[in-house]
PDB file of C-alpha atoms in Angstrom:
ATOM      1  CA  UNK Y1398     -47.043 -49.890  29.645  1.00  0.00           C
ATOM      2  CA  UNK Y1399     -44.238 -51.352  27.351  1.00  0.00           C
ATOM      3  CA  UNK Y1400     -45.772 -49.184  24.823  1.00  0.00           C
ATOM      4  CA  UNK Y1401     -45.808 -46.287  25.983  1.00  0.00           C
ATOM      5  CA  UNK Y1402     -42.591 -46.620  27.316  1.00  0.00           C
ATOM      6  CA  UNK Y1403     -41.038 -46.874  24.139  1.00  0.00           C
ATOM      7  CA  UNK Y1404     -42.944 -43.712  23.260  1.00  0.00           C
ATOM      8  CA  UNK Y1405     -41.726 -42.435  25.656  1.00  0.00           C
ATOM      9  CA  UNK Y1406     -38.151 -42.867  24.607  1.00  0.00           C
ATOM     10  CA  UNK Y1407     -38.414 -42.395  21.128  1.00  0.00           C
ATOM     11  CA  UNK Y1408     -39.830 -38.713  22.255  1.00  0.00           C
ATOM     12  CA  UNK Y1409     -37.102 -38.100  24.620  1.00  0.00           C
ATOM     13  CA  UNK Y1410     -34.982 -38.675  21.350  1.00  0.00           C
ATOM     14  CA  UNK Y1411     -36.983 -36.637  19.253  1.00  0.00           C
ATOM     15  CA  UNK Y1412     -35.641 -32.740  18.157  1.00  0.00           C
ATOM     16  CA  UNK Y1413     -38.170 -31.185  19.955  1.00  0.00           C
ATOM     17  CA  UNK Y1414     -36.639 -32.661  23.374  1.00  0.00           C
ATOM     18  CA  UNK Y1415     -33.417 -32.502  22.653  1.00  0.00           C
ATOM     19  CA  UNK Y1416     -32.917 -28.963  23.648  1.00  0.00           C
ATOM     20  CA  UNK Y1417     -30.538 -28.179  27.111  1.00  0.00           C
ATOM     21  CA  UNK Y1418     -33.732 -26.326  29.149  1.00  0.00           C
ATOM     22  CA  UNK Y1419     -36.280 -29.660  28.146  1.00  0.00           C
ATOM     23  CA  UNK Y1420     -33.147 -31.999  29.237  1.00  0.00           C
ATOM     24  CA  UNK Y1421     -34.334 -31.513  32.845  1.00  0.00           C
ATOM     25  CA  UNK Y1422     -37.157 -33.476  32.667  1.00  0.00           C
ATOM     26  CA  UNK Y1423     -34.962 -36.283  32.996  1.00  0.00           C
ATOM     27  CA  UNK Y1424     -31.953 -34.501  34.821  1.00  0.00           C
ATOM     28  CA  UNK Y1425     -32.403 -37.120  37.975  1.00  0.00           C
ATOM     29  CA  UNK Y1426     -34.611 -39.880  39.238  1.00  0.00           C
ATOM     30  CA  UNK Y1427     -37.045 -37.630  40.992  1.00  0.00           C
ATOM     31  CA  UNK Y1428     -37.841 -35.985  37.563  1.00  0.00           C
ATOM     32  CA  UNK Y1429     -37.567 -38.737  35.285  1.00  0.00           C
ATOM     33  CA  UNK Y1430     -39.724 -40.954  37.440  1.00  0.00           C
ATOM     34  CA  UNK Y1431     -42.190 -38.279  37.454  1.00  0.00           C
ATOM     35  CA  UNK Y1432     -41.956 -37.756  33.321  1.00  0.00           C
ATOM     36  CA  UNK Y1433     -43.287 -42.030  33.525  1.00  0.00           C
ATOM     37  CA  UNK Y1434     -46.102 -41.174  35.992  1.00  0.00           C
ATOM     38  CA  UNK Y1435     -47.151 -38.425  33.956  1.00  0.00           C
ATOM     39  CA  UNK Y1436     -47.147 -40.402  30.601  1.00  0.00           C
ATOM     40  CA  UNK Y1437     -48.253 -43.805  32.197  1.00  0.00           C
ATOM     41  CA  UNK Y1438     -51.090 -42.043  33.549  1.00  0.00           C
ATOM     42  CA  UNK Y1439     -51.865 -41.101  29.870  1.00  0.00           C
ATOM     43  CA  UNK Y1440     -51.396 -37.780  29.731  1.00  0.00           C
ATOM     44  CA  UNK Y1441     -49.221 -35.874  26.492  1.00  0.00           C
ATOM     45  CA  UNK Y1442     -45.548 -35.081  27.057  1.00  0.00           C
ATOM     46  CA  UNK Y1443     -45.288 -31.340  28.569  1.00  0.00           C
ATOM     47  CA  UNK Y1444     -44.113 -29.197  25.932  1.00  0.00           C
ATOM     48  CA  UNK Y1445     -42.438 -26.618  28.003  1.00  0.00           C
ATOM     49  CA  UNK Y1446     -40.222 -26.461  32.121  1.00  0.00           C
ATOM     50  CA  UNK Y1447     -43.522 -24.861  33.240  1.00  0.00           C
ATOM     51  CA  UNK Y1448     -45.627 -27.399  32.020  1.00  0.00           C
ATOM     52  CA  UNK Y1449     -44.044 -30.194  33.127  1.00  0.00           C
ATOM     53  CA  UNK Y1450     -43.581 -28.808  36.668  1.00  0.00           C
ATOM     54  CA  UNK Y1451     -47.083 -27.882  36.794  1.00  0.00           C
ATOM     55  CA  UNK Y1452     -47.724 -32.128  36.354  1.00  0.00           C
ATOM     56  CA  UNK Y1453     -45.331 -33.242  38.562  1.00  0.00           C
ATOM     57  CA  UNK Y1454     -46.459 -30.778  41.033  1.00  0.00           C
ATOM     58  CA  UNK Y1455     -50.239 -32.571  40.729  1.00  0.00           C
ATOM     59  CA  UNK Y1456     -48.628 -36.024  40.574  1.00  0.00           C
ATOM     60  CA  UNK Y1457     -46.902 -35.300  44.230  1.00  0.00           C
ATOM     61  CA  UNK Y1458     -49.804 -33.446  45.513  1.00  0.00           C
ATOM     62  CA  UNK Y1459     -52.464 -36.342  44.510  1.00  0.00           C
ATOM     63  CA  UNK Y1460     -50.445 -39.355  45.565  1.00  0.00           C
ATOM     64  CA  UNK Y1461     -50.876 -39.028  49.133  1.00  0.00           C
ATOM     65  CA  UNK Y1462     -54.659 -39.404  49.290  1.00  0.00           C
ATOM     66  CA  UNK Y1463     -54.295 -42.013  46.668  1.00  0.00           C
ATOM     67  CA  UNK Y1464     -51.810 -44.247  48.445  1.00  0.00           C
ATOM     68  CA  UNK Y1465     -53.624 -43.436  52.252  1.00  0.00           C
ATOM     69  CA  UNK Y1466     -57.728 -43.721  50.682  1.00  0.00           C
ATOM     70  CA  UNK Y1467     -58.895 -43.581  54.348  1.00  0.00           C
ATOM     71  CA  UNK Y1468     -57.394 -39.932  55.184  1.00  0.00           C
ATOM     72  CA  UNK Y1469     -57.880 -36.941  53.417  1.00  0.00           C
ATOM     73  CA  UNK Y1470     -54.922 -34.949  52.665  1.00  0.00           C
ATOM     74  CA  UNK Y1471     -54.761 -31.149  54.940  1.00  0.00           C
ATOM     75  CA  UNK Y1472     -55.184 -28.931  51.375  1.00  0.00           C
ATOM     76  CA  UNK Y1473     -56.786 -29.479  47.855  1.00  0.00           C
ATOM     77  CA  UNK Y1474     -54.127 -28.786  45.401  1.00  0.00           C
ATOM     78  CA  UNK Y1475     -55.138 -25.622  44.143  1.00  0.00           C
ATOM     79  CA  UNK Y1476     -55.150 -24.584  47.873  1.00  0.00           C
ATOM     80  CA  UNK Y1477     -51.850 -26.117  48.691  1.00  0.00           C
ATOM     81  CA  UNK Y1478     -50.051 -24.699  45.672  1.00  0.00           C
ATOM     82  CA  UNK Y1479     -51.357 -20.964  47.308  1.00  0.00           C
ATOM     83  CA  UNK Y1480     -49.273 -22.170  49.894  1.00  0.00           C
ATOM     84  CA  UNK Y1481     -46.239 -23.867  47.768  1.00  0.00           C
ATOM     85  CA  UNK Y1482     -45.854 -20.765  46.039  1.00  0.00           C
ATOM     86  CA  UNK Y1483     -44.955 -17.915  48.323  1.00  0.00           C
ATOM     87  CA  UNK Y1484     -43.164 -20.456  50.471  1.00  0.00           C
ATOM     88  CA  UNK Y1485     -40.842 -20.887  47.204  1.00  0.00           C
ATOM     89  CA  UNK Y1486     -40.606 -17.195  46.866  1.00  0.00           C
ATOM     90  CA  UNK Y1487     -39.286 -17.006  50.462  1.00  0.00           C
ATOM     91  CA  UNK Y1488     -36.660 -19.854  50.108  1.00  0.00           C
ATOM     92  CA  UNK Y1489     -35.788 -18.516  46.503  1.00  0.00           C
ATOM     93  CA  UNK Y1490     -34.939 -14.852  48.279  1.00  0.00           C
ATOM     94  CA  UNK Y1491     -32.924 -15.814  50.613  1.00  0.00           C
ATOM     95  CA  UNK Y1492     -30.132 -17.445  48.267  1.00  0.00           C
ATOM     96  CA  UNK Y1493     -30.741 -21.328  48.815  1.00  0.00           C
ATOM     97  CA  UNK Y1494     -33.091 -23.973  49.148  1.00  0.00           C
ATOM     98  CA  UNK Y1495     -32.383 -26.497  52.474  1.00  0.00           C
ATOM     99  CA  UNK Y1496     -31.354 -24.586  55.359  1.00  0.00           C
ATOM    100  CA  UNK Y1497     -34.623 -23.693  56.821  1.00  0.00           C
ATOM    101  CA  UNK Y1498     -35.694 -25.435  59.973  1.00  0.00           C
ATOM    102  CA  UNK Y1499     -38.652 -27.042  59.514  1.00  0.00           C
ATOM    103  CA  UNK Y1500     -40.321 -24.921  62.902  1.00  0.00           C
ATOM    104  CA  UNK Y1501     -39.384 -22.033  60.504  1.00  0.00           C
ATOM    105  CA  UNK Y1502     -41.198 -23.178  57.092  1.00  0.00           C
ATOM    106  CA  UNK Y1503     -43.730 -24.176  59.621  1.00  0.00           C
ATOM    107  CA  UNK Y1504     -44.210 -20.719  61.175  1.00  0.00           C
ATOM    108  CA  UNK Y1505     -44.063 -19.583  57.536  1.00  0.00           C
ATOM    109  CA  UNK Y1506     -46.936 -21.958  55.837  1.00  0.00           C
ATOM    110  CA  UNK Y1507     -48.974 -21.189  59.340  1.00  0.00           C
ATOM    111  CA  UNK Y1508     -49.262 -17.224  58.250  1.00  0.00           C
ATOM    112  CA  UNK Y1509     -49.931 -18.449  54.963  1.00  0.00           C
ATOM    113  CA  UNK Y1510     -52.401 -20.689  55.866  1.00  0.00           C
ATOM    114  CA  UNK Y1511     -54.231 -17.404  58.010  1.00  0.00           C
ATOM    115  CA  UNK Y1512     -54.046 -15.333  54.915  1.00  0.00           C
ATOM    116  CA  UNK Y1513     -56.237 -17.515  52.958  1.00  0.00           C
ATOM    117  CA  UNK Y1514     -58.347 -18.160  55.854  1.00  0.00           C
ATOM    118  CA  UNK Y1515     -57.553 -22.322  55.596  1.00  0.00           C
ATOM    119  CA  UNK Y1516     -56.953 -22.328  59.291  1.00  0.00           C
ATOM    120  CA  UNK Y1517     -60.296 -20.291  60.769  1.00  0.00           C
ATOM    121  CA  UNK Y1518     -61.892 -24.172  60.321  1.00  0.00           C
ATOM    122  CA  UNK Y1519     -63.409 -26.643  62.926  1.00  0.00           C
ATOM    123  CA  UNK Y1520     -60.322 -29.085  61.498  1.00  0.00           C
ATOM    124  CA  UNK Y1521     -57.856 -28.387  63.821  1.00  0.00           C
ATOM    125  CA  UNK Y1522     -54.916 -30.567  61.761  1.00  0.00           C
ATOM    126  CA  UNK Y1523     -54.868 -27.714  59.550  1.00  0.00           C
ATOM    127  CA  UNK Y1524     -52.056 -25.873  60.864  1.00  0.00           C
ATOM    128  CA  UNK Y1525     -48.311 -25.093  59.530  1.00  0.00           C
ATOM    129  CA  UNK Y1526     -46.697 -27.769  61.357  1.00  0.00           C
ATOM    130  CA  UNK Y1527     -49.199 -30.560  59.924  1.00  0.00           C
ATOM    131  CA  UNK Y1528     -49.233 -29.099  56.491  1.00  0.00           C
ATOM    132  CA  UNK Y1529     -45.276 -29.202  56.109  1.00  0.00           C
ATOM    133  CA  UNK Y1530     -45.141 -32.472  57.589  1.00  0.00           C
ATOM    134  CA  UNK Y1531     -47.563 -33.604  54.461  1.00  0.00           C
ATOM    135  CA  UNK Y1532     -45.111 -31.440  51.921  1.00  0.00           C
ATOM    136  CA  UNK Y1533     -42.649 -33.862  53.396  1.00  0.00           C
ATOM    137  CA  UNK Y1534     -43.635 -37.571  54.461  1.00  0.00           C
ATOM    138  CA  UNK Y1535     -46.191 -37.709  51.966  1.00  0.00           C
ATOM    139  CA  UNK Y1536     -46.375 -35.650  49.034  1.00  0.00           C
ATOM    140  CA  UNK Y1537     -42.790 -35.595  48.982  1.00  0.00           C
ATOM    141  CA  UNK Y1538     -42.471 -31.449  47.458  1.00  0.00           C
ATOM    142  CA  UNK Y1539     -40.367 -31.040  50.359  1.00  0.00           C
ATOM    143  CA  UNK Y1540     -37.356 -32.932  51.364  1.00  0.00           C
ATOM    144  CA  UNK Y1541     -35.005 -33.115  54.731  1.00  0.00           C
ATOM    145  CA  UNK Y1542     -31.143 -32.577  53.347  1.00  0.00           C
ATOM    146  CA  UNK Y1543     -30.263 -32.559  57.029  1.00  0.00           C
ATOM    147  CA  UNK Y1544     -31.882 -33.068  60.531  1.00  0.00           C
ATOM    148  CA  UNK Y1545     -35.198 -30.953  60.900  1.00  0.00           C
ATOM    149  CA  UNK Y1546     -33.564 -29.166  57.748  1.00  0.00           C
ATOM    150  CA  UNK Y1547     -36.151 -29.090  54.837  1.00  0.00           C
ATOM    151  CA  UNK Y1548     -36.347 -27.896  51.314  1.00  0.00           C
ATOM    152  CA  UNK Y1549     -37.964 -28.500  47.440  1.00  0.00           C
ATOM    153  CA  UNK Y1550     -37.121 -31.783  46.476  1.00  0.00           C
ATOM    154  CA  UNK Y1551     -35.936 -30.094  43.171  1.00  0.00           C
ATOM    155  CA  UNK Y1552     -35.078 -26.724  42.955  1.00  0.00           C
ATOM    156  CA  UNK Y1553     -36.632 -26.607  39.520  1.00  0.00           C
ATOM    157  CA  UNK Y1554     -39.719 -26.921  41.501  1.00  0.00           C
ATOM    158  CA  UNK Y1555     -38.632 -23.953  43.984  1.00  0.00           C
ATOM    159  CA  UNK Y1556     -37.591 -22.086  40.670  1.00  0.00           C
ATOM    160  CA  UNK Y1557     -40.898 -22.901  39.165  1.00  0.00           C
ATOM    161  CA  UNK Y1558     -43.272 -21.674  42.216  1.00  0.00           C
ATOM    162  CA  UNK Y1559     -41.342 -18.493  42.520  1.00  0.00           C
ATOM    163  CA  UNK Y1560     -42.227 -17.596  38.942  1.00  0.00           C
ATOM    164  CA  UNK Y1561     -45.973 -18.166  39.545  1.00  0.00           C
ATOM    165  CA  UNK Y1562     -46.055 -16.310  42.315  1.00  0.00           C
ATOM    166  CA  UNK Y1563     -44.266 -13.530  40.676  1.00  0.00           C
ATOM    167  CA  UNK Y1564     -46.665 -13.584  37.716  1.00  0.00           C
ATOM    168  CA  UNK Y1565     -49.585 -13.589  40.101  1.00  0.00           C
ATOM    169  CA  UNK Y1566     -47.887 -10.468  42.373  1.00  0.00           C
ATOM    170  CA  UNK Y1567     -47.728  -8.420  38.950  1.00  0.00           C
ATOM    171  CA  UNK Y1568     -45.768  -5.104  39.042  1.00  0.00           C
ATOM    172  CA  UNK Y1569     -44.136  -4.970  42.343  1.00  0.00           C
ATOM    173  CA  UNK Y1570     -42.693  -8.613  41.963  1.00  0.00           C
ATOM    174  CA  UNK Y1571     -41.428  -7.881  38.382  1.00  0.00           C
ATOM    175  CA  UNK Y1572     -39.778  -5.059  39.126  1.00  0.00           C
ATOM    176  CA  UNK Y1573     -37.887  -6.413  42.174  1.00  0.00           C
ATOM    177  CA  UNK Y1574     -37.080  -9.505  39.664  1.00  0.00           C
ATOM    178  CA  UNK Y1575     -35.797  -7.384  36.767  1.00  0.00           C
ATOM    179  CA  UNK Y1576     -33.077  -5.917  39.748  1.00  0.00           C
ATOM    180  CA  UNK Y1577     -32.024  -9.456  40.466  1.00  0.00           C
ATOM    181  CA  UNK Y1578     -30.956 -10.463  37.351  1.00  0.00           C
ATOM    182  CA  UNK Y1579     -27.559  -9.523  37.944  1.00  0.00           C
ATOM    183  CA  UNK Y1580     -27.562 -12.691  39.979  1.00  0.00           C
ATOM    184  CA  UNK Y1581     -27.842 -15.736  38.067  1.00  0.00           C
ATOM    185  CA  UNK Y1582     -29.291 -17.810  40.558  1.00  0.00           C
ATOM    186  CA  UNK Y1583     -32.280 -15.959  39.444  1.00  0.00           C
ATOM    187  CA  UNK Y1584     -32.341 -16.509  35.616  1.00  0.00           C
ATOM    188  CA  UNK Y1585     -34.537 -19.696  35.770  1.00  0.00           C
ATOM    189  CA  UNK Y1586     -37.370 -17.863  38.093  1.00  0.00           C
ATOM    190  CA  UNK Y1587     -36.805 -14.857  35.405  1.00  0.00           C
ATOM    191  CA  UNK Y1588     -36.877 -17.745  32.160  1.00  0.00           C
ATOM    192  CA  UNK Y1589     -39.955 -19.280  33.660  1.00  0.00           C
ATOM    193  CA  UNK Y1590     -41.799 -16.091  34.186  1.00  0.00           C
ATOM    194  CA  UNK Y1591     -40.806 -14.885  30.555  1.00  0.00           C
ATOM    195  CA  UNK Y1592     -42.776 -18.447  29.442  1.00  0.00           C
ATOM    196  CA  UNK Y1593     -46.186 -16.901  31.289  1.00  0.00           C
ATOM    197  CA  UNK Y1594     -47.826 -15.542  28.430  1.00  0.00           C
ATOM    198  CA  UNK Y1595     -49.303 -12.526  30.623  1.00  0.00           C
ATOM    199  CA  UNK Y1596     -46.057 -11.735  32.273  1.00  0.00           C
ATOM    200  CA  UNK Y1597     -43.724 -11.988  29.400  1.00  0.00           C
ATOM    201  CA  UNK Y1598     -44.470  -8.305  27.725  1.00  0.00           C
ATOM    202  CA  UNK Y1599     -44.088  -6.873  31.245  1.00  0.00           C
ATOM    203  CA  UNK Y1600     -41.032  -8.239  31.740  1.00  0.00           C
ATOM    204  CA  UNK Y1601     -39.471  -7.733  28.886  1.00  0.00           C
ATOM    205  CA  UNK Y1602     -40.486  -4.126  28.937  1.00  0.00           C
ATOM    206  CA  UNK Y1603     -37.945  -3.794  31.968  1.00  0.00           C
ATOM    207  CA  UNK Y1604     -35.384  -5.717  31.222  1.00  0.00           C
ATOM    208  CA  UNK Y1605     -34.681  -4.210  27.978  1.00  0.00           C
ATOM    209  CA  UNK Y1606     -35.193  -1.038  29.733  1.00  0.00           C
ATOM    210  CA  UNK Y1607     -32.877  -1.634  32.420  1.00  0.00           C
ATOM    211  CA  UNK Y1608     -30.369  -4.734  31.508  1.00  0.00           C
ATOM    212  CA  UNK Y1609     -29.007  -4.244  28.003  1.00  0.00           C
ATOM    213  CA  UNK Y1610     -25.936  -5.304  28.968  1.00  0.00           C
ATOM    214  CA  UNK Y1611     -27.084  -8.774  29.584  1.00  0.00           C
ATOM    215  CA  UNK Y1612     -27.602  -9.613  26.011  1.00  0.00           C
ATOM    216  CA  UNK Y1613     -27.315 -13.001  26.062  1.00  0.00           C
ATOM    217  CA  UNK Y1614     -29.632 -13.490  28.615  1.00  0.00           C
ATOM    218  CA  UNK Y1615     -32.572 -10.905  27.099  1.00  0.00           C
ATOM    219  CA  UNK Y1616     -32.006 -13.634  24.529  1.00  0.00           C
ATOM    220  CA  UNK Y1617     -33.196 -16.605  26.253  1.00  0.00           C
ATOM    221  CA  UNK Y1618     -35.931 -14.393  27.183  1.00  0.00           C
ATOM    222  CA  UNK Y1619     -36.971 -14.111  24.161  1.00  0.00           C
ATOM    223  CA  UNK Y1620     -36.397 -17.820  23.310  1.00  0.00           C
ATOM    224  CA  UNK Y1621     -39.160 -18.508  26.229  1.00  0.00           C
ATOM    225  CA  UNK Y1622     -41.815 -16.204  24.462  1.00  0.00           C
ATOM    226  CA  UNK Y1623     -45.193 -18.225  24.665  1.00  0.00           C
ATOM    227  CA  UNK Y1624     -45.246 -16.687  20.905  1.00  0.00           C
ATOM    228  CA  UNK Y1625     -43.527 -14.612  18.501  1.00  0.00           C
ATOM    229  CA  UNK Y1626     -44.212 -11.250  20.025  1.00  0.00           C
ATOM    230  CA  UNK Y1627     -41.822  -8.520  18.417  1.00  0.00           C
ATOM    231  CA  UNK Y1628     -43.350  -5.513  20.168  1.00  0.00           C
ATOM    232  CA  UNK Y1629     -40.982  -5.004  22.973  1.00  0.00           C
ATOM    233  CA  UNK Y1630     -38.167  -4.927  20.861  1.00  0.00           C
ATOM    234  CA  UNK Y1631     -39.265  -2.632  18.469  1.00  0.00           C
ATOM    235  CA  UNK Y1632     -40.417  -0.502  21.097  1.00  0.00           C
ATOM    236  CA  UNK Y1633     -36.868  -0.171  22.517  1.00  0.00           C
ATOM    237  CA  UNK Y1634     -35.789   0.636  19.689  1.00  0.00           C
ATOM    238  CA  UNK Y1635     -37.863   3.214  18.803  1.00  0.00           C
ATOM    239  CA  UNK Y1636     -36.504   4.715  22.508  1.00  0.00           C
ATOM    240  CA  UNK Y1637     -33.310   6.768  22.869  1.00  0.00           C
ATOM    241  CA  UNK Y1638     -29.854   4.317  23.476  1.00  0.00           C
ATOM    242  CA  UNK Y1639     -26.143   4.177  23.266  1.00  0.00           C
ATOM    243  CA  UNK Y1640     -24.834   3.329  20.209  1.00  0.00           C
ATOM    244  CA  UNK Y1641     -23.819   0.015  22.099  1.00  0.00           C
ATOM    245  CA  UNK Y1642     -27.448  -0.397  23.032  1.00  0.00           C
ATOM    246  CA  UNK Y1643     -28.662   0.148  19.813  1.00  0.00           C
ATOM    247  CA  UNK Y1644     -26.209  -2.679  18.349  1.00  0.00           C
ATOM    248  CA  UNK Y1645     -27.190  -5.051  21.205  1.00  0.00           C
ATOM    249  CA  UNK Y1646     -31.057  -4.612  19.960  1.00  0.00           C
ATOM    250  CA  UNK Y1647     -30.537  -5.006  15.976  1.00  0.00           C
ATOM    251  CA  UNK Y1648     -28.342  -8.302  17.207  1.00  0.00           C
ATOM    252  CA  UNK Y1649     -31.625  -9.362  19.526  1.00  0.00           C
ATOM    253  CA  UNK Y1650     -33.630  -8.089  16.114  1.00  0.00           C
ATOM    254  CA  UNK Y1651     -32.242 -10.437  13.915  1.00  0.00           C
ATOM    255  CA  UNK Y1652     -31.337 -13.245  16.302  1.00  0.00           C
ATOM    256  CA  UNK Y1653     -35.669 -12.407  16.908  1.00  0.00           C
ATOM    257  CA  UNK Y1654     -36.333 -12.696  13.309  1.00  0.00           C
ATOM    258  CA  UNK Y1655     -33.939 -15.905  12.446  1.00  0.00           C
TER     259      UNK Y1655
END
């Protein structure tokens, strides 16, 4: 443990962790305690935001039935991130993360839970009100900021499950995103999409279609591209634009190409 501890540290310390995005993973205790689980449980450091939420999201998920071995948790994890993930959506829409009453996210998880056809079962404890009470008590994903008030324990984790479910909505999703981004509270959801190797060409399509004038941002963008994929650029390019669009693409271009 002592070992891998101070692996652990000497990575932290290393240049490929030093950037401002990767900082998160130890941004509070919640996350950093998670990074140990993850690495103590022998696992290789996440390379990417969406990688490393993907673990911690398994690490919460599993620790319930391994701390309580005589009960079963309500959802497998695949199932209950089917259910985290439109639930994030919903929170990340309306502008925050811990104002919803939990008889509200219940209601919510409950329709959910009847779309995916997890509560047409003989198990009765499968319902919206048992299944948030899990998120909460046990897993921990959710948290109670005040009475009967509940949210993501991180909104990195909120931010994280909004871009899956985006990537797994396709069009209609990206196209309601790429409208957002005027709104910086949804530049993380639109960073972590961009990292989704299927969704990044789509996305980028739009934005540079539609958000030119948010240059720095198209930047990061392109900073989260699962691999050096020129295309959409060039494409753009080749398009009609403003001389000021024009100069805003060669400085992408090169900025690309450095």
């Amino acid at each position: 443990a002592q070992e891998r501890g101070r692996g652990l540290i000497e990575v932290l310390n290393s240049p490929t962790y030093s950037s401002q995005r990767l900082q998160v993973m130890v941004s509070t205790p919640l996350l950093l305690t998670l990074l140990c689980v993850i690495v103590h449980q022998g696992r290789p450091m996440p390379r990417s935001r969406a990688e490393y939420y993907e673990r911690c999201l398994e690490v919460l998920l599993l620790r319930w039935g391994q701390e309580h071995r005589r009960r079963e948790p309500p959802l497998p994890v695949d199932r209950a991130l089917a259910v985290l993930r439109p639930l994030a959506y919903t929170l990340q829409a309306s502008g925050n993360r811990d104002t919803r009453m939990r008889a509200e996210l219940s209601l919510i998880v409950n329709q959910r839970l009847r779309q995916l056809g997890l509560n047409a079962t003989e198990d009765v404890a499968v319902t919206g009100a048992t299944v948030v009470d899990w998120l909460q008590r046990d897993a921990g994903v959710l948290q109670e900021f005040a009475p009967e008030h509940l949210g993501f324990a991180h909104l990195g984790l909120q931010e994280y499950l909004a871009a899956t479910h985006i990537v797994g909505e396709g069009d209609s999703l990206l196209d309601k995103l790429t409208e957002r981004l005027a709104d910086p509270w949804w530049h993380e959801v639109a960073r972590l999409v961009a990292a989704e190797r299927l969704a990044f060409l789509p996305l980028m399509r739009r934005v540079l279609k539609s958000r030119l004038d948010q240059g720095e941002l198209i930047a990061e963008l392109l900073d989260e591209a699962p691999e050096a994929e020129p295309t959409p650029l060039l494409d753009r390019l080749g398009a009609s634009g403003t001389p000021r669009e024009i100069a805003t693409l060669l400085r992408l271009v090169k900025r690309f190409a450095g």
